[in-house]
Amino acid sequence: GDSVTQMEGPVTLSEEAFLTINCTYTATGYPSLFWYVQYPGEGLQLLLKATKADDKGSNKGFEATYRKETTSFHLEKGSVQVSDSAVYFCALPTGTASKLTFGTGTRLQVTL
Amino acid sequence: DTEVTQTPKHLVMGMTNKKSLKCEQHMGHRAMYWYKQKAKKPPELMFVYSYEKLSINESVPSRFSPECPNSSLLNLHLHALQPEDSALYLCASSRTGLDQPQHFGDGTRLSIL
C-alpha cells in the first residue's frame, strides 16, 4: 500500500541555518504530494504542494521538488527562523476519497 | 485565521457523559473529515463525509457517532468514552476528488477522566 517515510526528529537548528527534512514515498501512480505544518497548540496547515513530477512547491521560503526518479519530496528552507519551530508532516492522498497518508512527522526546533 | 472552526477548544468529560464536538466551514467544500491525533503522532483518519453522506468509517468504535446535518457542519457525538480516547480531535474539509488538499481546524483537545 501507499506509504510515506520521513526522517526522524527532532531537528534542532540555529536561526538562519539551512533546513532539509527528508521525505520519501511509495505510491501507485503519481499522486500529488503535500507538506503540512503544525504549530504548537494548532491544527495542521497546508504548507506547500506539488501535483506532478518535477513540480516545485513553495511557500513562506520553504520549497520541495517532486522527484519521481527517487520517489522523494524533501522540504528545504535556506534560512530558518525561530517562528518556524513546529512539526512538519509529509503526506500523499490515497484511495478514492482524498484519504491522506501521513509520514510520522518531524519536529523542528530553531534556537537563537 | 483558520477557515475551519471547531468548538469547543477544550473538553473534559467523564466516562459516562455524552458530549458533542462541532465543526463548521464556509468554503463550499463538500468533503469533511474527522481525525484523532495523539501526542507526537500524525493524525489518524476516523470518518469521511462526501456530499453529506458517510463514505469512510475507519473501523471506529460505536461510542463515536458522526453526523453531517448540512454541507457546512460536521458533528462528532461522544458517549461512554474511555481514557485512551483522550486526544486532539481535528476536523478538516476539502473539495471532492483525489489530490485535493485538506484544510484543518485547530482541533478540540479532549480529556476523559
PDB file of C-alpha atoms in Angstrom:
ATOM      1  CA  GLY A   1       0.000   0.000   0.000  1.00  0.00           C
ATOM      2  CA  ASP A   2       0.885   3.652  -0.166  1.00  0.00           C
ATOM      3  CA  SER A   3       3.263   4.941   2.480  1.00  0.00           C
ATOM      4  CA  VAL A   4       5.375   7.935   3.449  1.00  0.00           C
ATOM      5  CA  THR A   5       8.700   7.819   5.280  1.00  0.00           C
ATOM      6  CA  GLN A   6      10.110  10.897   6.995  1.00  0.00           C
ATOM      7  CA  MET A   7      13.382  11.424   8.740  1.00  0.00           C
ATOM      8  CA  GLU A   8      13.317  11.022  12.485  1.00  0.00           C
ATOM      9  CA  GLY A   9      13.385  14.149  14.570  1.00  0.00           C
ATOM     10  CA  PRO A  10      13.741  16.263  16.449  1.00  0.00           C
ATOM     11  CA  VAL A  11      15.824  18.521  14.277  1.00  0.00           C
ATOM     12  CA  THR A  12      17.482  21.345  16.189  1.00  0.00           C
ATOM     13  CA  LEU A  13      18.970  24.253  14.250  1.00  0.00           C
ATOM     14  CA  SER A  14      20.267  27.704  14.971  1.00  0.00           C
ATOM     15  CA  GLU A  15      18.439  30.638  13.431  1.00  0.00           C
ATOM     16  CA  GLU A  16      19.484  31.316   9.804  1.00  0.00           C
ATOM     17  CA  ALA A  17      20.687  27.731   9.301  1.00  0.00           C
ATOM     18  CA  PHE A  18      19.732  25.675   6.236  1.00  0.00           C
ATOM     19  CA  LEU A  19      16.959  23.147   6.688  1.00  0.00           C
ATOM     20  CA  THR A  20      16.331  19.837   4.948  1.00  0.00           C
ATOM     21  CA  ILE A  21      13.646  17.390   6.064  1.00  0.00           C
ATOM     22  CA  ASN A  22      13.691  14.205   4.031  1.00  0.00           C
ATOM     23  CA  CYS A  23      10.535  12.555   2.752  1.00  0.00           C
ATOM     24  CA  THR A  24      10.239   9.504   0.503  1.00  0.00           C
ATOM     25  CA  TYR A  25       7.062   7.832  -0.620  1.00  0.00           C
ATOM     26  CA  THR A  26       5.649   4.636  -2.070  1.00  0.00           C
ATOM     27  CA  ALA A  27       2.531   5.047  -4.164  1.00  0.00           C
ATOM     28  CA  THR A  28       0.547   3.631  -7.027  1.00  0.00           C
ATOM     29  CA  GLY A  29       0.694   6.069  -9.892  1.00  0.00           C
ATOM     30  CA  TYR A  30       1.808   9.658  -9.445  1.00  0.00           C
ATOM     31  CA  PRO A  31      -0.292  11.350  -6.768  1.00  0.00           C
ATOM     32  CA  SER A  32       0.038  14.903  -5.567  1.00  0.00           C
ATOM     33  CA  LEU A  33       2.350  15.395  -2.609  1.00  0.00           C
ATOM     34  CA  PHE A  34       1.866  17.738   0.327  1.00  0.00           C
ATOM     35  CA  TRP A  35       3.778  19.221   3.217  1.00  0.00           C
ATOM     36  CA  TYR A  36       1.720  20.241   6.226  1.00  0.00           C
ATOM     37  CA  VAL A  37       2.950  22.169   9.265  1.00  0.00           C
ATOM     38  CA  GLN A  38       1.542  22.028  12.790  1.00  0.00           C
ATOM     39  CA  TYR A  39       2.487  24.848  15.152  1.00  0.00           C
ATOM     40  CA  PRO A  40       2.146  24.231  18.895  1.00  0.00           C
ATOM     41  CA  GLY A  41      -1.487  24.153  20.004  1.00  0.00           C
ATOM     42  CA  GLU A  42      -2.856  24.383  16.480  1.00  0.00           C
ATOM     43  CA  GLY A  43      -4.203  22.191  13.706  1.00  0.00           C
ATOM     44  CA  LEU A  44      -2.375  21.337  10.519  1.00  0.00           C
ATOM     45  CA  GLN A  45      -1.824  23.933   7.819  1.00  0.00           C
ATOM     46  CA  LEU A  46      -1.018  23.170   4.211  1.00  0.00           C
ATOM     47  CA  LEU A  47       2.496  24.494   3.664  1.00  0.00           C
ATOM     48  CA  LEU A  48       3.010  23.566   0.022  1.00  0.00           C
ATOM     49  CA  LYS A  49       2.074  21.018  -2.599  1.00  0.00           C
ATOM     50  CA  ALA A  50       3.205  19.591  -5.926  1.00  0.00           C
ATOM     51  CA  THR A  51       0.896  17.859  -8.349  1.00  0.00           C
ATOM     52  CA  LYS A  52       3.234  16.130 -10.801  1.00  0.00           C
ATOM     53  CA  ALA A  53       6.811  15.034 -11.338  1.00  0.00           C
ATOM     54  CA  ASP A  54       9.411  17.832 -11.351  1.00  0.00           C
ATOM     55  CA  ASP A  55       6.924  20.332  -9.919  1.00  0.00           C
ATOM     56  CA  LYS A  56       8.355  22.576  -7.228  1.00  0.00           C
ATOM     57  CA  GLY A  57       6.025  23.698  -4.471  1.00  0.00           C
ATOM     58  CA  SER A  58       6.982  26.786  -2.492  1.00  0.00           C
ATOM     59  CA  ASN A  59       5.584  28.939   0.287  1.00  0.00           C
ATOM     60  CA  LYS A  60       6.996  31.157   3.070  1.00  0.00           C
ATOM     61  CA  GLY A  61      10.569  30.443   1.928  1.00  0.00           C
ATOM     62  CA  PHE A  62      10.063  26.669   2.005  1.00  0.00           C
ATOM     63  CA  GLU A  63      10.484  24.587  -1.131  1.00  0.00           C
ATOM     64  CA  ALA A  64      10.040  20.949  -2.140  1.00  0.00           C
ATOM     65  CA  THR A  65      10.514  19.301  -5.534  1.00  0.00           C
ATOM     66  CA  TYR A  66       8.557  16.229  -6.630  1.00  0.00           C
ATOM     67  CA  ARG A  67      11.267  13.745  -7.717  1.00  0.00           C
ATOM     68  CA  LYS A  68       9.779  10.728  -9.464  1.00  0.00           C
ATOM     69  CA  GLU A  69      13.128   9.009 -10.041  1.00  0.00           C
ATOM     70  CA  THR A  70      13.991   8.982  -6.340  1.00  0.00           C
ATOM     71  CA  THR A  71      10.359   8.966  -5.070  1.00  0.00           C
ATOM     72  CA  SER A  72      11.227  11.893  -2.836  1.00  0.00           C
ATOM     73  CA  PHE A  73       9.751  15.226  -1.787  1.00  0.00           C
ATOM     74  CA  HIS A  74      12.322  16.754   0.545  1.00  0.00           C
ATOM     75  CA  LEU A  75      11.469  20.009   2.307  1.00  0.00           C
ATOM     76  CA  GLU A  76      14.095  22.765   2.296  1.00  0.00           C
ATOM     77  CA  LYS A  77      14.481  26.302   3.567  1.00  0.00           C
ATOM     78  CA  GLY A  78      17.553  28.428   3.138  1.00  0.00           C
ATOM     79  CA  SER A  79      17.388  30.327   6.427  1.00  0.00           C
ATOM     80  CA  VAL A  80      15.142  29.171   9.257  1.00  0.00           C
ATOM     81  CA  GLN A  81      13.648  31.429  11.908  1.00  0.00           C
ATOM     82  CA  VAL A  82      12.568  30.726  15.473  1.00  0.00           C
ATOM     83  CA  SER A  83       8.977  31.083  14.263  1.00  0.00           C
ATOM     84  CA  ASP A  84       9.474  28.021  12.024  1.00  0.00           C
ATOM     85  CA  SER A  85       9.606  25.786  15.087  1.00  0.00           C
ATOM     86  CA  ALA A  86       6.816  23.276  14.511  1.00  0.00           C
ATOM     87  CA  VAL A  87       6.090  19.708  13.423  1.00  0.00           C
ATOM     88  CA  TYR A  88       6.232  19.059   9.689  1.00  0.00           C
ATOM     89  CA  PHE A  89       4.262  16.254   8.009  1.00  0.00           C
ATOM     90  CA  CYS A  90       4.766  14.910   4.522  1.00  0.00           C
ATOM     91  CA  ALA A  91       1.550  13.443   3.056  1.00  0.00           C
ATOM     92  CA  LEU A  92       0.023  11.945  -0.046  1.00  0.00           C
ATOM     93  CA  PRO A  93      -3.602  11.241  -0.970  1.00  0.00           C
ATOM     94  CA  THR A  94      -4.584   7.590  -1.274  1.00  0.00           C
ATOM     95  CA  GLY A  95      -7.705   5.655  -2.073  1.00  0.00           C
ATOM     96  CA  THR A  96     -10.763   7.143  -3.685  1.00  0.00           C
ATOM     97  CA  ALA A  97     -11.936   9.743  -1.204  1.00  0.00           C
ATOM     98  CA  SER A  98      -8.982  12.011  -0.548  1.00  0.00           C
ATOM     99  CA  LYS A  99      -7.660   9.972   2.333  1.00  0.00           C
ATOM    100  CA  LEU A 100      -4.290  11.332   3.391  1.00  0.00           C
ATOM    101  CA  THR A 101      -1.394   9.071   4.272  1.00  0.00           C
ATOM    102  CA  PHE A 102       0.920  10.991   6.603  1.00  0.00           C
ATOM    103  CA  GLY A 103       4.525  10.491   7.493  1.00  0.00           C
ATOM    104  CA  THR A 104       5.386  10.237  11.180  1.00  0.00           C
ATOM    105  CA  GLY A 105       6.160  13.953  11.396  1.00  0.00           C
ATOM    106  CA  THR A 106       9.449  15.730  12.043  1.00  0.00           C
ATOM    107  CA  ARG A 107       9.722  18.185  14.901  1.00  0.00           C
ATOM    108  CA  LEU A 108      11.879  21.230  14.124  1.00  0.00           C
ATOM    109  CA  GLN A 109      13.240  23.422  16.904  1.00  0.00           C
ATOM    110  CA  VAL A 110      15.039  26.611  15.950  1.00  0.00           C
ATOM    111  CA  THR A 111      17.096  28.420  18.578  1.00  0.00           C
ATOM    112  CA  LEU A 112      18.622  31.905  18.677  1.00  0.00           C
TER     113      LEU A 112
ATOM    114  CA  ASP B   1      -7.049  32.629  10.868  1.00  0.00           C
ATOM    115  CA  THR B   2      -8.299  29.115  10.232  1.00  0.00           C
ATOM    116  CA  GLU B   3     -11.275  28.739   7.882  1.00  0.00           C
ATOM    117  CA  VAL B   4     -12.464  25.603   9.643  1.00  0.00           C
ATOM    118  CA  THR B   5     -13.878  26.398  13.075  1.00  0.00           C
ATOM    119  CA  GLN B   6     -14.066  23.796  15.817  1.00  0.00           C
ATOM    120  CA  THR B   7     -15.815  24.075  19.156  1.00  0.00           C
ATOM    121  CA  PRO B   8     -15.132  23.655  21.970  1.00  0.00           C
ATOM    122  CA  LYS B   9     -11.346  24.105  22.045  1.00  0.00           C
ATOM    123  CA  HIS B  10     -11.056  22.043  25.198  1.00  0.00           C
ATOM    124  CA  LEU B  11     -13.388  19.431  26.705  1.00  0.00           C
ATOM    125  CA  VAL B  12     -13.114  17.403  29.881  1.00  0.00           C
ATOM    126  CA  MET B  13     -15.687  14.682  30.387  1.00  0.00           C
ATOM    127  CA  GLY B  14     -16.337  11.643  32.475  1.00  0.00           C
ATOM    128  CA  MET B  15     -16.692   8.182  31.019  1.00  0.00           C
ATOM    129  CA  THR B  16     -20.478   8.226  31.414  1.00  0.00           C
ATOM    130  CA  ASN B  17     -21.074  11.654  29.872  1.00  0.00           C
ATOM    131  CA  LYS B  18     -22.491  12.476  26.466  1.00  0.00           C
ATOM    132  CA  LYS B  19     -20.997  15.407  24.600  1.00  0.00           C
ATOM    133  CA  SER B  20     -20.606  16.642  21.039  1.00  0.00           C
ATOM    134  CA  LEU B  21     -17.805  18.223  19.060  1.00  0.00           C
ATOM    135  CA  LYS B  22     -18.730  20.701  16.353  1.00  0.00           C
ATOM    136  CA  CYS B  23     -17.046  21.750  13.137  1.00  0.00           C
ATOM    137  CA  GLU B  24     -18.051  24.424  10.637  1.00  0.00           C
ATOM    138  CA  GLN B  25     -16.654  25.565   7.306  1.00  0.00           C
ATOM    139  CA  HIS B  26     -17.893  28.106   4.755  1.00  0.00           C
ATOM    140  CA  MET B  27     -15.542  27.392   1.888  1.00  0.00           C
ATOM    141  CA  GLY B  28     -18.115  25.407  -0.086  1.00  0.00           C
ATOM    142  CA  HIS B  29     -16.202  22.189   0.451  1.00  0.00           C
ATOM    143  CA  ARG B  30     -18.288  19.027   0.053  1.00  0.00           C
ATOM    144  CA  ALA B  31     -15.883  16.630   1.769  1.00  0.00           C
ATOM    145  CA  MET B  32     -15.402  16.747   5.528  1.00  0.00           C
ATOM    146  CA  TYR B  33     -13.252  14.637   7.836  1.00  0.00           C
ATOM    147  CA  TRP B  34     -12.697  13.722  11.459  1.00  0.00           C
ATOM    148  CA  TYR B  35      -9.210  12.816  12.675  1.00  0.00           C
ATOM    149  CA  LYS B  36      -7.826  11.734  16.030  1.00  0.00           C
ATOM    150  CA  GLN B  37      -4.302  12.826  16.936  1.00  0.00           C
ATOM    151  CA  LYS B  38      -2.331  11.510  19.888  1.00  0.00           C
ATOM    152  CA  ALA B  39       0.716  13.352  21.167  1.00  0.00           C
ATOM    153  CA  LYS B  40       3.762  13.194  18.874  1.00  0.00           C
ATOM    154  CA  LYS B  41       1.849  11.191  16.258  1.00  0.00           C
ATOM    155  CA  PRO B  42       0.327  12.050  12.883  1.00  0.00           C
ATOM    156  CA  PRO B  43      -3.454  12.412  12.626  1.00  0.00           C
ATOM    157  CA  GLU B  44      -5.415   9.184  12.202  1.00  0.00           C
ATOM    158  CA  LEU B  45      -8.450   9.295   9.953  1.00  0.00           C
ATOM    159  CA  MET B  46     -11.743   8.378  11.633  1.00  0.00           C
ATOM    160  CA  PHE B  47     -14.562   9.360   9.255  1.00  0.00           C
ATOM    161  CA  VAL B  48     -15.062  10.921   5.836  1.00  0.00           C
ATOM    162  CA  TYR B  49     -18.253  12.579   4.606  1.00  0.00           C
ATOM    163  CA  SER B  50     -18.785  13.326   0.939  1.00  0.00           C
ATOM    164  CA  TYR B  51     -21.842  15.364  -0.064  1.00  0.00           C
ATOM    165  CA  GLU B  52     -23.221  14.919   3.457  1.00  0.00           C
ATOM    166  CA  LYS B  53     -23.070  11.130   3.250  1.00  0.00           C
ATOM    167  CA  LEU B  54     -20.710   8.959   5.261  1.00  0.00           C
ATOM    168  CA  SER B  55     -18.242   7.448   2.814  1.00  0.00           C
ATOM    169  CA  ILE B  56     -15.496   6.119   5.083  1.00  0.00           C
ATOM    170  CA  ASN B  57     -15.588   4.778   8.634  1.00  0.00           C
ATOM    171  CA  GLU B  58     -12.133   3.586   9.639  1.00  0.00           C
ATOM    172  CA  SER B  59     -13.486   0.919  12.000  1.00  0.00           C
ATOM    173  CA  VAL B  60     -14.102   3.486  14.708  1.00  0.00           C
ATOM    174  CA  PRO B  61     -15.814   2.243  17.902  1.00  0.00           C
ATOM    175  CA  SER B  62     -19.535   2.994  18.096  1.00  0.00           C
ATOM    176  CA  ARG B  63     -19.021   5.277  21.101  1.00  0.00           C
ATOM    177  CA  PHE B  64     -18.048   7.845  18.418  1.00  0.00           C
ATOM    178  CA  SER B  65     -21.009   8.821  16.247  1.00  0.00           C
ATOM    179  CA  PRO B  66     -20.559  11.312  13.392  1.00  0.00           C
ATOM    180  CA  GLU B  67     -23.278  13.464  11.903  1.00  0.00           C
ATOM    181  CA  CYS B  68     -23.328  15.840   8.949  1.00  0.00           C
ATOM    182  CA  PRO B  69     -26.506  17.964   9.207  1.00  0.00           C
ATOM    183  CA  ASN B  70     -25.671  20.078   6.150  1.00  0.00           C
ATOM    184  CA  SER B  71     -22.811  20.898   3.818  1.00  0.00           C
ATOM    185  CA  SER B  72     -21.220  23.341   6.293  1.00  0.00           C
ATOM    186  CA  LEU B  73     -21.487  21.450   9.556  1.00  0.00           C
ATOM    187  CA  LEU B  74     -19.988  18.286  10.961  1.00  0.00           C
ATOM    188  CA  ASN B  75     -20.577  16.915  14.441  1.00  0.00           C
ATOM    189  CA  LEU B  76     -18.982  14.138  16.423  1.00  0.00           C
ATOM    190  CA  HIS B  77     -21.164  12.747  19.198  1.00  0.00           C
ATOM    191  CA  LEU B  78     -19.343  11.147  22.094  1.00  0.00           C
ATOM    192  CA  HIS B  79     -20.744   8.660  24.596  1.00  0.00           C
ATOM    193  CA  ALA B  80     -19.185   6.329  27.140  1.00  0.00           C
ATOM    194  CA  LEU B  81     -15.637   7.157  26.140  1.00  0.00           C
ATOM    195  CA  GLN B  82     -12.556   5.512  27.587  1.00  0.00           C
ATOM    196  CA  PRO B  83      -9.420   7.187  28.990  1.00  0.00           C
ATOM    197  CA  GLU B  84      -7.487   6.109  25.888  1.00  0.00           C
ATOM    198  CA  ASP B  85      -9.812   8.300  23.813  1.00  0.00           C
ATOM    199  CA  SER B  86      -8.125  11.383  25.257  1.00  0.00           C
ATOM    200  CA  ALA B  87      -6.563  13.132  22.263  1.00  0.00           C
ATOM    201  CA  LEU B  88      -6.771  16.108  19.923  1.00  0.00           C
ATOM    202  CA  TYR B  89      -9.719  15.743  17.548  1.00  0.00           C
ATOM    203  CA  LEU B  90      -9.264  17.524  14.252  1.00  0.00           C
ATOM    204  CA  CYS B  91     -11.847  18.385  11.653  1.00  0.00           C
ATOM    205  CA  ALA B  92     -10.891  19.056   8.041  1.00  0.00           C
ATOM    206  CA  SER B  93     -12.626  19.898   4.785  1.00  0.00           C
ATOM    207  CA  SER B  94     -11.714  19.825   1.118  1.00  0.00           C
ATOM    208  CA  ARG B  95     -13.078  19.925  -2.387  1.00  0.00           C
ATOM    209  CA  THR B  96     -14.104  16.448  -3.511  1.00  0.00           C
ATOM    210  CA  GLY B  97     -11.836  14.360  -5.671  1.00  0.00           C
ATOM    211  CA  LEU B  98      -8.389  12.909  -5.337  1.00  0.00           C
ATOM    212  CA  ASP B  99      -5.433  15.218  -4.796  1.00  0.00           C
ATOM    213  CA  GLN B 100      -7.405  17.993  -3.131  1.00  0.00           C
ATOM    214  CA  PRO B 101      -5.596  19.493  -0.125  1.00  0.00           C
ATOM    215  CA  GLN B 102      -7.428  19.381   3.175  1.00  0.00           C
ATOM    216  CA  HIS B 103      -7.988  22.426   5.371  1.00  0.00           C
ATOM    217  CA  PHE B 104      -7.827  21.716   9.102  1.00  0.00           C
ATOM    218  CA  GLY B 105      -9.352  23.351  12.126  1.00  0.00           C
ATOM    219  CA  ASP B 106      -7.350  23.904  15.311  1.00  0.00           C
ATOM    220  CA  GLY B 107      -8.980  20.930  16.985  1.00  0.00           C
ATOM    221  CA  THR B 108     -10.699  20.056  20.228  1.00  0.00           C
ATOM    222  CA  ARG B 109      -8.453  18.780  22.990  1.00  0.00           C
ATOM    223  CA  LEU B 110     -10.440  16.087  24.747  1.00  0.00           C
ATOM    224  CA  SER B 111      -9.623  14.669  28.163  1.00  0.00           C
ATOM    225  CA  ILE B 112     -11.509  11.693  29.585  1.00  0.00           C
ATOM    226  CA  LEU B 113     -11.486  11.374  33.352  1.00  0.00           C
TER     227      LEU B 113
END
